[in-house]
Short mmCIF file of C-alpha atoms and ligand atoms in Angstrom, two decimals:
data_model
loop_
_atom_site.label_atom_id
_atom_site.label_comp_id
_atom_site.label_asym_id
_atom_site.label_seq_id
_atom_site.Cartn_x
_atom_site.Cartn_y
_atom_site.Cartn_z
CA UNK H 1 0.00 0.00 0.00
CA UNK H 2 1.14 3.52 -0.92
CA UNK H 3 0.78 6.32 1.65
CA UNK H 4 0.12 9.86 0.42
CA UNK H 5 0.28 12.58 3.07
CA UNK H 6 -1.50 15.89 2.51
CA UNK H 7 -3.56 14.31 -0.24
CA UNK H 8 -6.45 16.73 0.30
CA UNK H 9 -4.36 19.75 -0.69
CA UNK H 10 -3.99 21.27 -4.14
CA UNK H 11 -1.21 19.08 -5.55
CA UNK H 12 -2.15 16.00 -3.50
CA UNK H 13 -5.70 16.08 -4.88
CA UNK H 14 -4.45 16.21 -8.46
CA UNK H 15 -1.86 13.55 -7.69
CA UNK H 16 -4.31 11.08 -6.14
CA UNK H 17 -6.76 11.41 -9.01
CA UNK H 18 -3.92 10.72 -11.45
CA UNK H 19 -2.47 7.85 -9.39
CA UNK H 20 -5.79 6.04 -9.04
CA UNK H 21 -6.37 6.35 -12.78
CA UNK H 22 -2.89 5.17 -13.76
CA UNK H 23 -2.47 2.52 -11.05
CA UNK H 24 -6.02 1.38 -10.17
CA UNK H 25 -4.73 -1.88 -8.66
CA UNK H 26 -2.41 -0.30 -6.08
CA UNK H 27 -3.97 0.52 -2.71
CA UNK H 28 -3.59 4.16 -1.73
CA UNK H 29 -4.00 5.55 1.79
CA UNK H 30 -4.36 9.33 2.10
CA UNK H 31 -3.76 10.97 5.48
CA UNK H 32 -4.52 14.66 5.88
CA UNK H 33 -5.37 16.79 8.89
CA UNK H 34 -8.01 18.62 6.78
CA UNK H 35 -6.83 22.18 7.29
CA UNK H 36 -8.32 25.35 5.84
CA UNK H 37 -6.31 24.60 2.66
CA UNK H 38 -7.87 21.16 2.09
CA UNK H 39 -10.30 20.15 -0.60
CA UNK H 40 -12.86 17.78 0.85
CA UNK H 41 -13.25 16.28 -2.63
CA UNK H 42 -10.25 13.96 -2.11
CA UNK H 43 -11.35 12.67 1.27
CA UNK H 44 -14.59 11.54 -0.35
CA UNK H 45 -13.20 9.65 -3.35
CA UNK H 46 -14.95 6.33 -3.80
CA UNK H 47 -12.50 3.91 -5.36
CA UNK H 48 -12.04 0.32 -4.29
CA UNK H 49 -8.35 0.91 -3.55
CA UNK H 50 -8.63 4.31 -1.86
CA UNK H 51 -8.69 4.87 1.91
CA UNK H 52 -8.76 8.17 3.80
CA UNK H 53 -7.72 8.74 7.43
CA UNK H 54 -7.93 12.16 9.03
CA UNK H 55 -4.88 12.99 11.13
CA UNK H 56 -1.79 15.08 11.69
CA UNK H 57 1.71 13.92 10.74
CA UNK H 58 3.18 15.99 13.58
CA UNK H 59 1.29 13.69 15.99
CA UNK H 60 3.57 10.66 16.48
CA UNK H 61 0.86 8.60 18.21
CA UNK H 62 -1.46 9.05 15.21
CA UNK H 63 1.32 7.78 12.95
CA UNK H 64 1.94 4.81 15.30
CA UNK H 65 -1.69 3.83 14.84
CA UNK H 66 -1.54 4.27 11.03
CA UNK H 67 1.65 2.25 10.59
CA UNK H 68 0.29 -0.57 12.80
CA UNK H 69 -3.02 -0.66 10.96
CA UNK H 70 -1.71 -0.55 7.37
CA UNK H 71 1.17 -2.27 5.56
CA UNK H 72 2.85 0.63 3.82
CA UNK H 73 5.50 0.09 1.14
CA UNK H 74 6.05 3.62 -0.12
CA UNK H 75 5.37 7.21 0.94
CA UNK H 76 4.71 10.39 -1.02
CA UNK H 77 5.06 13.23 1.47
CA UNK H 78 3.02 16.22 0.27
CA UNK H 79 1.69 17.31 3.69
CA UNK H 80 2.92 20.79 4.57
CA UNK H 81 1.79 24.20 5.54
CA UNK H 82 2.40 25.86 2.19
CA UNK H 83 1.48 29.53 2.13
CA UNK H 84 4.36 32.00 2.59
CA UNK H 85 2.07 34.74 3.97
CA UNK H 86 0.69 32.37 6.62
CA UNK H 87 4.27 31.50 7.59
CA UNK H 88 4.90 35.16 8.37
CA UNK H 89 1.89 35.30 10.72
CA UNK H 90 2.00 31.76 12.17
CA UNK H 91 5.52 30.34 11.73
CA UNK H 92 5.15 27.70 14.49
CA UNK H 93 2.63 25.68 12.46
CA UNK H 94 5.22 25.45 9.69
CA UNK H 95 7.88 24.10 12.01
CA UNK H 96 5.48 21.53 13.44
CA UNK H 97 4.01 20.22 10.18
CA UNK H 98 6.88 20.65 7.79
CA UNK H 99 9.84 19.73 9.99
CA UNK H 100 8.52 17.65 12.90
CA UNK H 101 5.88 15.98 10.70
CA UNK H 102 8.48 14.92 8.13
CA UNK H 103 10.79 13.68 10.89
CA UNK H 104 7.97 11.56 12.39
CA UNK H 105 7.32 9.98 9.00
CA UNK H 106 11.03 9.24 8.53
CA UNK H 107 11.24 7.55 11.94
CA UNK H 108 8.33 5.28 11.05
CA UNK H 109 9.87 4.70 7.61
CA UNK H 110 13.02 3.28 9.18
CA UNK H 111 10.92 0.65 10.95
CA UNK H 112 9.30 -0.37 7.66
CA UNK H 113 12.61 -0.35 5.81
CA UNK H 114 14.01 -2.90 8.29
CA UNK H 115 11.38 -5.34 7.07
CA UNK H 116 11.01 -4.26 3.44
CA UNK H 117 14.13 -3.29 1.52
CA UNK H 118 11.99 -2.14 -1.43
CA UNK H 119 10.43 0.64 0.63
CA UNK H 120 10.78 4.22 -0.76
CA UNK H 121 10.14 7.68 0.68
CA UNK H 122 9.56 10.55 -1.75
CA UNK H 123 9.60 14.04 -0.25
CA UNK H 124 7.86 16.77 -2.25
CA UNK H 125 9.64 20.08 -1.84
CA UNK H 126 9.94 23.49 -3.41
CA UNK H 127 12.36 25.68 -5.36
CA UNK H 128 11.90 28.30 -2.62
CA UNK H 129 14.57 26.52 -0.54
CA UNK H 130 17.18 28.05 -2.87
CA UNK H 131 16.15 31.60 -2.02
CA UNK H 132 15.97 34.37 -4.57
CA UNK H 133 17.76 34.83 -7.92
CA UNK H 134 18.89 38.07 -9.52
CA UNK H 135 17.67 38.75 -13.04
CA UNK H 136 20.98 37.74 -14.64
CA UNK H 137 21.66 34.60 -12.57
CA UNK H 138 21.35 31.06 -13.94
CA UNK H 139 18.30 29.05 -12.82
CA UNK H 140 18.70 26.84 -9.74
CA UNK H 141 20.01 23.35 -10.31
CA UNK H 142 20.35 20.46 -7.86
CA UNK H 143 23.71 21.77 -6.62
CA UNK H 144 22.53 25.32 -5.89
CA UNK H 145 23.07 26.47 -2.33
CA UNK H 146 20.10 26.45 0.07
CA UNK H 147 19.33 30.07 1.08
CA UNK H 148 15.68 30.13 2.22
CA UNK H 149 14.19 33.50 3.14
CA UNK H 150 10.74 32.83 4.63
CA UNK H 151 9.72 30.60 7.54
CA UNK H 152 7.91 28.48 4.91
CA UNK H 153 10.98 27.96 2.71
CA UNK H 154 13.24 27.53 5.75
CA UNK H 155 10.97 24.81 7.14
CA UNK H 156 10.94 23.03 3.77
CA UNK H 157 14.73 23.39 3.53
CA UNK H 158 15.09 21.83 6.99
CA UNK H 159 12.87 18.93 6.04
CA UNK H 160 14.88 18.33 2.83
CA UNK H 161 18.08 18.16 4.88
CA UNK H 162 16.55 15.76 7.39
CA UNK H 163 15.31 13.49 4.58
CA UNK H 164 18.77 13.48 2.98
CA UNK H 165 20.41 12.80 6.35
CA UNK H 166 18.22 9.69 6.79
CA UNK H 167 19.49 8.48 3.43
CA UNK H 168 23.15 9.12 4.21
CA UNK H 169 23.04 7.93 7.84
CA UNK H 170 20.57 5.05 7.74
CA UNK H 171 20.53 4.21 3.99
CA UNK H 172 16.80 4.92 3.95
CA UNK H 173 15.74 4.88 0.26
CA UNK H 174 14.68 8.51 -0.19
CA UNK H 175 14.04 10.84 -3.10
CA UNK H 176 13.52 14.62 -2.96
CA UNK H 177 11.87 16.79 -5.61
CA UNK H 178 12.17 20.60 -5.65
CA UNK H 179 9.51 22.11 -7.88
CA UNK H 180 8.62 25.60 -9.07
CA UNK H 181 5.21 27.30 -8.67
CA UNK H 182 2.30 25.08 -9.66
CA UNK H 183 -1.04 26.10 -11.12
CA UNK H 184 -4.19 24.23 -12.07
CA UNK H 185 -7.48 22.99 -10.59
CA UNK H 186 -8.11 22.69 -6.83
CA UNK H 187 -5.65 25.37 -5.68
CA UNK H 188 -6.71 27.39 -2.63
CA UNK H 189 -7.93 30.88 -3.47
CA UNK H 190 -5.25 32.50 -1.28
CA UNK H 191 -2.72 31.78 -4.06
CA UNK H 192 -2.06 34.21 -6.93
CA UNK H 193 -3.85 32.61 -9.90
CA UNK H 194 -7.10 31.52 -8.19
CA UNK H 195 -7.17 34.74 -6.21
CA UNK H 196 -6.92 36.81 -9.40
CA UNK H 197 -9.66 34.78 -11.08
CA UNK H 198 -11.93 35.12 -8.02
CA UNK H 199 -11.34 38.88 -7.79
CA UNK H 200 -12.27 39.32 -11.45
CA UNK H 201 -15.42 37.19 -11.03
CA UNK H 202 -16.40 39.32 -7.99
CA UNK H 203 -15.28 42.61 -9.70
CA UNK H 204 -13.03 43.21 -6.66
CA UNK H 205 -9.56 44.77 -6.57
CA UNK H 206 -6.77 42.36 -7.54
CA UNK H 207 -4.00 42.95 -4.96
CA UNK H 208 -0.45 42.93 -6.36
CA UNK H 209 2.47 42.92 -3.93
CA UNK H 210 5.01 45.76 -4.38
CA UNK H 211 5.68 46.60 -8.02
CA UNK H 212 4.53 43.18 -9.28
CA UNK H 213 7.87 42.56 -10.97
CA UNK H 214 8.66 39.37 -9.01
CA UNK H 215 9.34 36.52 -11.43
CA UNK H 216 8.06 32.98 -10.93
CA UNK H 217 8.51 29.86 -13.07
CA UNK H 218 5.07 28.24 -13.49
CA UNK H 219 4.37 24.55 -14.02
CA UNK H 220 1.00 22.94 -14.68
CA UNK H 221 0.13 20.70 -11.73
CA UNK H 222 -0.43 17.65 -13.92
CA UNK H 223 3.14 17.93 -15.23
CA UNK H 224 4.42 18.10 -11.65
CA UNK H 225 2.46 14.97 -10.70
CA UNK H 226 3.85 13.18 -13.75
CA UNK H 227 7.38 14.15 -12.70
CA UNK H 228 6.83 12.90 -9.13
CA UNK H 229 5.71 9.51 -10.46
CA UNK H 230 8.77 9.29 -12.73
CA UNK H 231 11.09 10.12 -9.83
CA UNK H 232 9.38 7.62 -7.51
CA UNK H 233 9.48 4.72 -9.96
CA UNK H 234 12.71 5.47 -11.85
CA UNK H 235 14.72 8.02 -9.84
CA UNK H 236 18.11 7.21 -8.31
CA UNK H 237 17.74 6.66 -4.58
CA UNK H 238 19.28 9.31 -2.35
CA UNK H 239 19.08 11.93 -5.08
CA UNK H 240 17.26 15.19 -5.62
CA UNK H 241 15.45 16.26 -8.80
CA UNK H 242 14.57 19.83 -9.74
CA UNK H 243 11.29 20.26 -11.62
CA UNK H 244 10.33 23.44 -13.44
CA UNK H 245 8.14 24.66 -16.25
CA UNK H 246 10.62 27.04 -17.99
CA UNK H 247 7.75 29.55 -17.91
CA UNK H 248 9.28 32.56 -16.21
CA UNK H 249 6.84 35.45 -16.01
CA UNK H 250 6.49 38.56 -13.84
CA UNK H 251 3.52 38.42 -11.46
CA UNK H 252 2.03 41.58 -12.99
CA UNK H 253 2.32 40.17 -16.51
CA UNK H 254 0.66 36.94 -15.40
CA UNK H 255 -2.21 38.85 -13.79
CA UNK H 256 -2.66 40.99 -16.93
CA UNK H 257 -2.70 37.82 -19.04
CA UNK H 258 -5.47 36.38 -16.84
CA UNK H 259 -7.37 39.68 -17.14
CA UNK H 260 -7.17 39.61 -20.95
CA UNK H 261 -8.24 35.96 -21.13
CA UNK H 262 -11.19 36.58 -18.80
CA UNK H 263 -12.23 39.80 -20.58
CA UNK H 264 -12.56 37.78 -23.78
CA UNK H 265 -14.00 34.64 -22.25
CA UNK H 266 -16.74 36.35 -20.25
CA UNK H 267 -17.31 39.45 -22.42
CA UNK H 268 -16.97 41.51 -19.22
CA UNK H 269 -18.64 44.89 -18.98
CA UNK H 270 -15.37 46.29 -17.60
CA UNK H 271 -11.74 45.86 -18.55
CA UNK H 272 -10.65 43.71 -15.60
CA UNK H 273 -7.12 45.19 -15.75
CA UNK H 274 -8.64 48.29 -14.08
CA UNK H 275 -9.14 46.12 -10.94
CA UNK H 276 -5.36 45.76 -10.44
CA UNK H 277 -4.34 47.42 -7.19
CA UNK H 278 -0.77 47.61 -5.88
CA UNK H 279 -0.40 46.85 -2.13
CA UNK H 280 2.55 46.92 0.30
CA UNK H 281 5.12 44.28 -0.55
CA UNK H 282 5.45 41.07 1.48
CA UNK H 283 8.44 41.22 3.90
CA UNK H 284 11.44 39.31 2.50
CA UNK H 285 9.69 38.87 -0.86
CA UNK H 286 11.94 36.89 -3.23
CA UNK H 287 12.60 38.60 -6.58
CA UNK H 288 12.94 35.64 -8.88
CA UNK H 289 12.74 31.85 -8.91
CA UNK H 290 13.78 29.77 -11.92
CA UNK H 291 14.56 26.10 -12.19
CA UNK H 292 16.96 24.15 -14.36
CA UNK H 293 15.21 20.80 -15.00
CA UNK H 294 17.96 19.26 -17.17
CA UNK H 295 18.60 16.39 -14.76
CA UNK H 296 15.05 15.00 -14.73
CA UNK H 297 14.70 15.67 -18.46
CA UNK H 298 17.96 13.91 -19.38
CA UNK H 299 17.93 11.06 -16.86
CA UNK H 300 14.24 10.27 -16.51
CA UNK H 301 12.94 11.53 -19.88
CA UNK H 302 10.39 13.84 -18.26
CA UNK H 303 9.07 16.85 -20.19
CA UNK H 304 6.37 19.32 -19.25
CA UNK H 305 3.82 18.05 -21.75
CA UNK H 306 1.80 21.11 -22.17
CA UNK H 307 1.42 24.68 -23.35
CA UNK H 308 1.33 27.34 -20.62
CA UNK H 309 -1.34 29.55 -22.25
CA UNK H 310 -3.64 26.60 -22.99
CA UNK H 311 -3.29 25.30 -19.44
CA UNK H 312 -3.91 28.74 -18.01
CA UNK H 313 -7.09 29.04 -20.06
CA UNK H 314 -8.25 25.58 -18.95
CA UNK H 315 -7.49 26.54 -15.35
CA UNK H 316 -9.55 29.73 -15.63
CA UNK H 317 -12.45 27.78 -17.14
CA UNK H 318 -12.22 25.22 -14.31
CA UNK H 319 -12.47 27.94 -11.63
CA UNK H 320 -15.34 29.67 -13.41
CA UNK H 321 -17.22 26.35 -13.51
P1 NAD Y 1 -1.75 22.80 0.13
O1 NAD Y 1 -1.57 23.80 1.21
O2 NAD Y 1 -2.75 23.07 -0.94
O3 NAD Y 1 -2.09 21.39 0.75
C1 NAD Y 1 -1.39 20.85 1.83
C2 NAD Y 1 -2.24 19.75 2.44
O4 NAD Y 1 -1.46 19.16 3.49
C3 NAD Y 1 -3.54 20.26 3.07
O5 NAD Y 1 -4.63 19.44 2.71
C4 NAD Y 1 -3.26 20.18 4.57
O6 NAD Y 1 -4.43 19.92 5.33
C5 NAD Y 1 -2.27 19.04 4.63
N1 NAD Y 1 -1.43 19.14 5.82
C6 NAD Y 1 -0.70 20.21 6.23
N2 NAD Y 1 -0.08 19.94 7.39
C7 NAD Y 1 -0.43 18.67 7.73
C8 NAD Y 1 -0.12 17.83 8.82
N3 NAD Y 1 0.67 18.25 9.80
N4 NAD Y 1 -0.65 16.59 8.85
C9 NAD Y 1 -1.47 16.15 7.86
N5 NAD Y 1 -1.81 16.93 6.80
C10 NAD Y 1 -1.29 18.17 6.73
O7 NAD Y 1 -0.28 22.60 -0.51
P2 NAD Y 1 0.12 22.20 -1.99
O8 NAD Y 1 0.22 23.43 -2.80
O9 NAD Y 1 -0.75 21.09 -2.45
O10 NAD Y 1 1.59 21.67 -1.74
C11 NAD Y 1 1.85 20.30 -1.46
C12 NAD Y 1 3.33 20.09 -1.29
O11 NAD Y 1 4.02 20.52 -2.46
C13 NAD Y 1 3.92 20.92 -0.13
O12 NAD Y 1 4.86 20.11 0.52
C14 NAD Y 1 4.59 22.09 -0.82
O13 NAD Y 1 5.68 22.56 -0.08
C15 NAD Y 1 5.02 21.47 -2.13
N6 NAD Y 1 5.12 22.39 -3.27
C16 NAD Y 1 4.08 23.19 -3.62
C17 NAD Y 1 4.19 24.03 -4.74
C18 NAD Y 1 3.04 24.90 -5.19
O14 NAD Y 1 3.21 25.71 -6.11
N7 NAD Y 1 1.85 24.76 -4.63
C19 NAD Y 1 5.36 24.05 -5.48
C20 NAD Y 1 6.42 23.22 -5.08
C21 NAD Y 1 6.28 22.38 -3.99
#
């Protein structure tokens, strides 16, 4: 049985739907604490090989119960507090879920590994661990230095290091993926793309941090899920894989693109670009993230399958629906 943690979040939801379609004969257990960021949709999936248990990975006694009750042979660790703004207001939650939670899972993993040498632990992480790039710097690769700037990225960086230490110290078969910004269905409306779409639908101001010139590298969530599966099944144990979309775009340009697409799609009575409203910048806001995905492309033959503009349009249509 495969364990997915945080499977009721944005990426976990997309991942579980894909996994159950591609591997209908493998049992999948999803554990999620069902936070404000969760989509209840995943907890209610009815599939013969799908099980959901509500619980918190930072609670070691909950994990004791789970690992006694189920025979787990592989873990995909998505569970994390994931919103940078929330990490500025409530950093403790990030330390508990992202660092302690991952550590708890690793401890239980060692027990399984003693009995099953085919066990694998895949840790889903972010490009934000590398900090911020200047405009003229090369994109981050797997050897880039960790320089996290927010409590969110620092907690993810810590968890990556702990995962790697379990590989080096105990030979635990681990894999780490560091991915750029995702977009697609089921993302919480606190994040840039769904928030922009919602503001336009409600004819409310679209808040843009600072001057809006921060650059992010966007990847369609389905491509990320595909990459995670490739790394899990074919990746070299103990290694890290960077995953990016090669779609660098300034936040303000992305928001204007969404405005133009929605103006046309909905024949709006206003030009939605007039809703754009600049607000005070986030403290410690990173200027630019960009990812060099050569390793996963060359070694595991992964490619982002899809066209950014088409996926953005599909995403907008999904939220409207
Ligand atoms: P999300 O916030 O949408 O979902 C996270 C899910 O994890 C939620 O359902 C939440 O309830 C659950 N969770 C949080 N803490 C938990 C705990 N202690 N115990 C059990 N469940 C818990 O996040 P997401 O965007 O789906 O991100 C998933 C993973 O991917 C995270 O690890 C994140 O760091 C990483 N990631 C996200 C992006 C992105 O653009 N969204 C990019 C790269 C990496």
